[in-house]
């Protein structure tokens, strides 16, 4: 009994088996029939009252169960890591006083944002649209801006930074180390392994560091006296938890900002509809690059959809000309929609999708001269015939990164061709002539920025059947174009009248987000309204629908 404290972890018998449990309260009596705690796993309180309140709020918001949320917030215990961290000397690593970076002068409201965070003001919320062209000025790129905000905020309070994936984590980690020195921040990620992850978690929990950087679960990091929450690229689907109850790190940080009173900054090259709604409702303020700065550093975007009807040509003519001139000075980025060789096939005569005879999965090609095979079951179909017209001729519906690299290698003899995507993702490329073929999100950073960027497969991006198809396409395009050198050419293989292309040409993600939000509002779609999906038997669904408030609108039920 002397080991049990609120927040400690133990083992209890539940439904006939021993399970892990957290102590959330202590009471003198109970109206329930109680079971004894079998043993205390750790007496140190790893579930703080603030994180417990946040987990309850997230579970309520997403109609989920509290244990499912806590499971993501608290990593599994590692005894060796616990003993080593708790035995080490304690004491927070407070950053030295510093002046805000001069890069904030390039933003409307940027200097005020940095000054207020440096003064310890926790009553602000901002949506930061980062400027492109930072590759030529490493001190002004987005990881350095986030590191500067974290260093300013950590002088007074704890800081949490959440990024989508390991590549972003590595870049911000390097920026924080450069700005603060080694050991001044903690990194939380499942890729670290059980021992190091739990050790970093305890360093944060015990107040040995004030700054924590991590992927989506770091939104729950138990930083004492948290005063600043930062999210990067909140539109990335990696920030959405795939398991029940399916919370999103952006919403977790927004709830935490409300509960704890901490400042919140959502940063990225584009805005999601959710952050645009924050701006429209004045819950957050917009911080954007000054237009004179954008005129100097933004890429010069050209729209060209001539390759849509150019037969076997992979590149529009303008893209080919620009790439030929630019590659002489350094690397050129070519972004394609899909990895592989030819990931989708159709009948040459009737255009019907080519399907596997065994499982009806889509057929693809793995190499030149290879037989088509199923992407689902892997079955080879050497003698394929169209079920609709009987033709045996195939055409490529989509061309993957390997096929694109093969064609570019023939079109640009003597120029190295590098592919990045799938299981082989490259982090950086040198400032030497090369063609870099990458899928969205896998583009490496060029040491001095790309001399040109070619954005292919626009029709595949925009024709996806998804609510966020346009928003996600713009996020991918802006992210790739931002890797270019200041004023470098960017060619997008799409019609200039497409709203996402117009926003890219003007480098105005705010206009596109406001337009998208207005369309969703008129259609009654999220985030203008809250939505939920109810799944169950027909009887249960009808009964539950009958208990909804009169203001709720229902669609369905479906079979």
XYZ file of C-alpha atoms in Angstrom, residues 95-503:
409
model
C 18.248 27.221 -22.744
C 20.406 30.284 -22.535
C 18.711 33.643 -23.244
C 18.765 34.479 -26.929
C 17.351 36.998 -29.360
C 14.772 35.820 -31.923
C 16.072 34.897 -35.363
C 16.192 37.703 -37.908
C 14.179 35.452 -40.259
C 10.957 36.458 -38.450
C 11.191 39.894 -40.064
C 10.216 38.205 -43.345
C 6.760 37.332 -41.956
C 3.693 39.461 -41.328
C 3.291 39.114 -37.568
C 6.423 36.993 -37.289
C 8.408 39.325 -35.033
C 5.418 39.757 -32.702
C 4.972 35.975 -32.526
C 8.621 35.379 -31.621
C 8.675 38.252 -29.125
C 5.552 37.087 -27.277
C 6.796 33.507 -27.083
C 10.150 34.763 -25.829
C 8.332 36.700 -23.110
C 6.537 33.558 -21.943
C 3.091 34.555 -23.263
C 0.904 31.431 -23.345
C -2.265 33.133 -24.554
C -1.587 32.984 -28.289
C -2.491 30.600 -31.087
C -1.053 31.016 -34.572
C -1.107 29.312 -37.982
C 2.311 29.817 -39.591
C 2.736 29.513 -43.381
C 6.454 29.019 -44.010
C 8.220 30.664 -46.927
C 9.840 28.548 -49.667
C 13.379 28.793 -50.932
C 14.992 28.207 -47.552
C 17.387 25.565 -48.819
C 19.829 28.239 -49.945
C 19.621 29.895 -46.503
C 19.810 27.116 -43.877
C 19.289 29.549 -40.991
C 15.849 30.445 -42.345
C 14.473 27.000 -43.250
C 11.476 25.619 -41.414
C 13.352 23.294 -38.987
C 15.437 26.270 -37.837
C 12.294 28.381 -37.361
C 10.690 25.690 -35.191
C 13.925 25.312 -33.216
C 14.033 29.078 -32.671
C 10.458 29.116 -31.336
C 11.241 26.165 -29.054
C 14.370 27.814 -27.671
C 12.454 31.034 -26.969
C 9.554 29.249 -25.305
C 11.689 26.898 -23.186
C 13.125 29.826 -21.229
C 9.809 30.005 -19.359
C 7.825 26.794 -19.986
C 7.912 23.291 -21.411
C 7.678 22.862 -25.190
C 6.199 20.034 -27.313
C 6.958 19.734 -31.054
C 5.052 17.151 -33.140
C 6.101 16.222 -36.693
C 4.633 13.597 -39.067
C 7.486 11.170 -39.763
C 11.081 10.126 -39.119
C 12.534 12.313 -41.888
C 11.005 15.472 -40.429
C 12.042 14.283 -36.966
C 15.658 13.993 -38.071
C 15.732 17.489 -39.574
C 14.187 19.207 -36.543
C 16.386 17.145 -34.199
C 19.469 18.424 -36.017
C 18.172 22.014 -35.901
C 17.482 21.809 -32.141
C 20.952 20.354 -31.510
C 22.539 23.141 -33.554
C 20.559 25.823 -31.719
C 20.751 24.490 -28.146
C 23.539 21.931 -27.966
C 23.510 18.211 -27.181
C 21.216 16.849 -24.478
C 18.937 19.897 -24.243
C 15.897 18.167 -25.720
C 14.292 14.718 -25.804
C 13.077 12.753 -28.824
C 10.015 10.477 -28.619
C 9.390 8.029 -31.446
C 8.464 4.375 -31.762
C 11.500 3.909 -34.038
C 13.862 4.464 -31.094
C 13.231 1.026 -29.596
C 11.621 0.165 -26.215
C 14.580 1.039 -23.955
C 15.563 4.386 -25.417
C 11.957 5.436 -25.950
C 11.062 4.817 -22.296
C 14.277 6.505 -21.140
C 13.443 9.606 -23.175
C 9.877 9.519 -21.830
C 11.174 9.505 -18.238
C 13.606 12.347 -18.987
C 10.624 14.410 -20.059
C 8.399 13.275 -17.178
C 11.005 14.031 -14.504
C 11.714 17.511 -15.863
C 15.278 16.812 -16.975
C 14.505 18.485 -20.321
C 12.006 21.176 -21.225
C 11.743 20.491 -24.954
C 10.344 17.270 -26.431
C 10.253 16.447 -30.141
C 8.389 13.477 -31.557
C 5.868 11.941 -33.895
C 2.100 11.894 -33.297
C 2.094 10.211 -29.830
C 4.398 12.979 -28.557
C 1.290 15.181 -28.425
C 0.684 13.474 -25.047
C 4.269 14.011 -23.787
C 4.163 14.745 -20.023
C 6.215 17.935 -20.135
C 5.970 19.738 -16.768
C 4.530 23.245 -16.984
C 3.907 23.018 -20.726
C 3.573 26.456 -22.307
C 4.113 25.993 -26.058
C 2.741 23.363 -28.455
C 3.999 23.203 -32.064
C 2.685 21.038 -34.909
C 4.339 20.750 -38.316
C 2.366 19.915 -41.491
C -0.909 19.051 -39.762
C -2.471 17.870 -43.048
C -0.156 14.839 -43.212
C -2.140 11.626 -42.713
C 0.705 10.226 -40.579
C -0.540 12.435 -37.729
C -3.797 10.463 -37.614
C -3.784 7.425 -35.289
C -4.839 4.330 -37.302
C -6.150 2.444 -34.253
C -9.297 3.194 -32.263
C -10.411 5.803 -31.451
C -8.530 7.367 -34.402
C -7.425 10.662 -32.847
C -5.460 13.259 -34.805
C -2.385 14.919 -33.273
C -3.595 18.365 -34.388
C -6.838 17.964 -32.429
C -4.979 16.548 -29.419
C -2.742 19.622 -29.316
C -5.757 21.923 -29.709
C -7.507 20.187 -26.789
C -4.317 20.389 -24.743
C -4.007 24.091 -25.502
C -7.534 24.613 -24.179
C -7.028 22.480 -21.072
C -3.569 23.715 -20.072
C -3.667 27.257 -21.460
C -0.510 26.641 -23.515
C 0.271 28.569 -26.680
C -0.270 26.674 -29.946
C 1.511 27.137 -33.294
C 0.541 25.068 -36.346
C 3.148 25.460 -39.104
C 3.494 24.207 -42.664
C 3.804 25.263 -46.275
C 0.020 24.960 -46.681
C -3.047 25.218 -44.460
C -5.563 22.517 -43.763
C -9.263 23.331 -43.702
C -9.186 22.815 -39.936
C -6.521 25.459 -39.334
C -8.268 27.776 -41.791
C -11.390 27.393 -39.644
C -9.313 28.417 -36.620
C -8.373 31.597 -38.466
C -11.905 32.327 -39.684
C -13.338 31.932 -36.172
C -10.464 34.017 -34.729
C -9.368 31.153 -32.506
C -5.923 31.552 -34.098
C -4.075 34.269 -36.004
C -2.411 33.876 -39.400
C 1.347 34.460 -39.797
C 2.404 34.546 -43.467
C 5.465 35.578 -45.500
C 5.521 39.164 -46.712
C 4.638 39.507 -50.382
C 7.889 41.268 -51.246
C 9.782 38.336 -49.730
C 7.706 35.843 -51.717
C 8.378 37.721 -54.944
C 12.078 37.240 -54.287
C 12.243 33.610 -53.047
C 9.133 31.845 -54.381
C 9.664 29.493 -57.351
C 8.494 30.496 -60.814
C 5.646 28.094 -61.525
C 4.612 27.070 -65.059
C 1.474 25.043 -65.789
C 1.640 22.697 -68.786
C -0.771 19.818 -69.417
C 0.348 19.141 -73.005
C 1.673 15.681 -72.030
C -1.864 14.448 -71.289
C -2.428 13.854 -74.999
C 1.177 13.422 -76.115
C 1.113 9.654 -76.503
C 4.119 7.951 -74.906
C 5.839 11.189 -73.867
C 6.382 11.296 -70.073
C 7.334 14.971 -69.796
C 5.573 18.020 -71.221
C 7.743 19.816 -73.766
C 8.283 22.823 -71.492
C 9.279 20.555 -68.617
C 11.810 18.779 -70.814
C 13.358 22.084 -71.934
C 13.560 23.434 -68.374
C 15.032 20.198 -67.020
C 17.665 20.095 -69.774
C 18.876 23.611 -68.930
C 18.614 23.289 -65.141
C 20.342 19.926 -64.726
C 23.604 21.425 -65.928
C 23.748 23.510 -62.723
C 22.593 20.948 -60.160
C 19.899 18.413 -59.214
C 16.382 18.448 -60.680
C 13.464 16.928 -58.762
C 10.806 14.934 -60.643
C 7.808 14.058 -58.457
C 5.577 11.185 -59.620
C 2.387 9.869 -58.076
C 3.271 6.197 -57.616
C 6.250 3.952 -57.013
C 7.061 0.811 -58.992
C 7.303 0.312 -62.747
C 3.786 0.343 -64.232
C 1.430 0.111 -61.234
C -1.866 0.169 -63.193
C -2.923 -1.341 -66.536
C -6.021 -1.204 -68.738
C -7.240 -2.669 -72.019
C -5.772 -0.819 -74.997
C -9.006 -1.106 -76.994
C -11.889 -0.529 -74.545
C -9.970 1.087 -71.651
C -11.455 -1.354 -69.087
C -9.163 -1.840 -66.039
C -7.044 -5.004 -66.290
C -8.013 -7.387 -63.497
C -6.611 -10.610 -62.069
C -8.558 -13.776 -62.925
C -7.927 -15.207 -59.453
C -8.939 -12.362 -57.138
C -10.035 -9.476 -59.429
C -7.158 -7.347 -58.162
C -5.467 -4.707 -60.356
C -2.688 -5.851 -62.682
C 0.720 -4.176 -62.907
C 4.068 -4.598 -64.657
C 7.302 -5.090 -62.735
C 9.752 -4.540 -65.604
C 10.016 -4.251 -69.384
C 8.966 -7.501 -71.063
C 7.630 -9.013 -67.823
C 4.216 -10.646 -67.668
C 1.524 -8.630 -65.895
C 0.946 -9.660 -62.281
C -1.678 -8.941 -59.625
C -0.868 -6.283 -57.031
C -3.084 -8.077 -54.481
C -2.231 -11.777 -54.710
C 0.940 -11.685 -56.847
C -0.409 -14.108 -59.466
C 1.258 -13.749 -62.897
C -1.161 -13.453 -65.845
C 0.945 -14.026 -69.007
C -1.984 -14.636 -71.377
C -4.315 -11.902 -70.196
C -7.481 -11.218 -72.180
C -9.962 -8.403 -71.575
C -13.207 -9.738 -70.110
C -15.182 -6.948 -71.828
C -13.888 -7.018 -75.429
C -11.506 -9.983 -75.588
C -8.482 -7.893 -76.592
C -5.063 -8.999 -75.406
C -3.412 -5.585 -75.683
C -2.544 -3.572 -72.564
C -1.847 0.101 -71.951
C -0.323 1.865 -68.966
C -2.841 3.819 -66.897
C -0.153 5.059 -64.515
C 3.633 5.108 -64.786
C 5.655 4.496 -61.632
C 8.907 5.953 -60.388
C 11.151 3.175 -61.769
C 9.674 3.427 -65.273
C 9.977 7.214 -65.143
C 13.619 6.912 -64.085
C 14.250 4.497 -66.959
C 12.745 6.899 -69.521
C 14.623 9.899 -68.108
C 17.872 7.936 -68.196
C 17.416 7.458 -71.949
C 16.342 11.076 -72.505
C 19.259 12.532 -70.526
C 22.312 10.351 -71.308
C 25.241 10.844 -68.972
C 23.120 12.361 -66.157
C 22.763 10.244 -62.987
C 19.154 9.267 -62.141
C 18.295 8.720 -58.462
C 15.011 7.222 -57.227
C 13.544 7.755 -53.757
C 10.354 6.130 -52.524
C 8.846 2.991 -51.055
C 11.383 1.026 -49.023
C 14.338 3.071 -50.322
C 14.028 6.695 -49.250
C 17.017 9.020 -49.597
C 17.452 11.892 -47.148
C 19.828 14.237 -49.002
C 21.431 14.680 -52.415
C 24.544 16.754 -53.177
C 24.541 19.932 -55.240
C 25.626 18.084 -58.377
C 23.848 17.457 -61.707
C 21.318 14.637 -61.254
C 17.697 13.758 -61.915
C 15.912 12.787 -58.679
C 12.679 10.811 -59.199
C 10.638 10.674 -55.983
C 7.137 9.838 -54.831
C 5.226 12.373 -52.662
C 6.799 12.757 -49.237
C 9.988 10.907 -50.228
C 11.830 13.749 -51.984
C 15.332 14.178 -50.529
C 16.604 17.602 -49.526
C 19.180 19.050 -51.934
C 22.198 20.646 -50.277
C 21.703 23.953 -52.093
C 18.144 23.440 -53.282
C 16.881 21.992 -56.557
C 17.584 23.865 -59.776
C 14.124 22.882 -61.038
C 11.116 20.836 -59.894
C 8.789 18.879 -62.199
C 5.392 17.843 -60.778
C 3.923 15.029 -62.891
C 0.735 12.914 -62.727
C -1.485 15.841 -61.719
C -4.582 14.109 -63.059
C -3.977 11.079 -60.860
C -3.627 13.299 -57.784
C -6.713 15.392 -58.462
C -9.010 12.527 -59.548
C -8.732 10.554 -56.309
C -12.128 9.802 -54.756
C -11.514 11.422 -51.382
C -12.746 14.471 -49.504
C -9.196 15.779 -49.141
C -7.998 15.045 -52.696
C -7.507 18.710 -53.638
C -6.092 19.669 -50.248
C -3.655 16.743 -50.248
C -2.555 17.469 -53.827
C -1.744 21.064 -52.929
C 0.146 19.921 -49.817
C 2.310 17.594 -51.919
C 2.954 20.210 -54.604
C 3.838 23.006 -52.175
C 6.104 20.661 -50.198
C 8.036 19.649 -53.326
C 8.217 23.187 -54.758
C 9.533 24.502 -51.431
C 12.670 22.383 -51.953
C 13.651 24.447 -54.989
C 16.208 27.228 -54.959
C 14.851 30.775 -54.709
C 13.155 31.777 -57.984
C 13.877 28.363 -59.552
C 11.429 27.072 -62.214
C 8.682 24.634 -61.231
C 6.568 22.903 -63.888
C 3.249 21.309 -62.903
C 1.634 19.019 -65.483
C -1.886 20.406 -65.051
C -4.188 23.024 -66.477
C -3.566 26.517 -65.139
C -7.251 26.941 -64.244
C -7.088 24.281 -61.497
C -7.397 26.084 -58.126
C -4.428 24.205 -56.621
C -2.267 25.309 -59.575
C -3.433 28.914 -59.213
C -2.509 28.865 -55.527
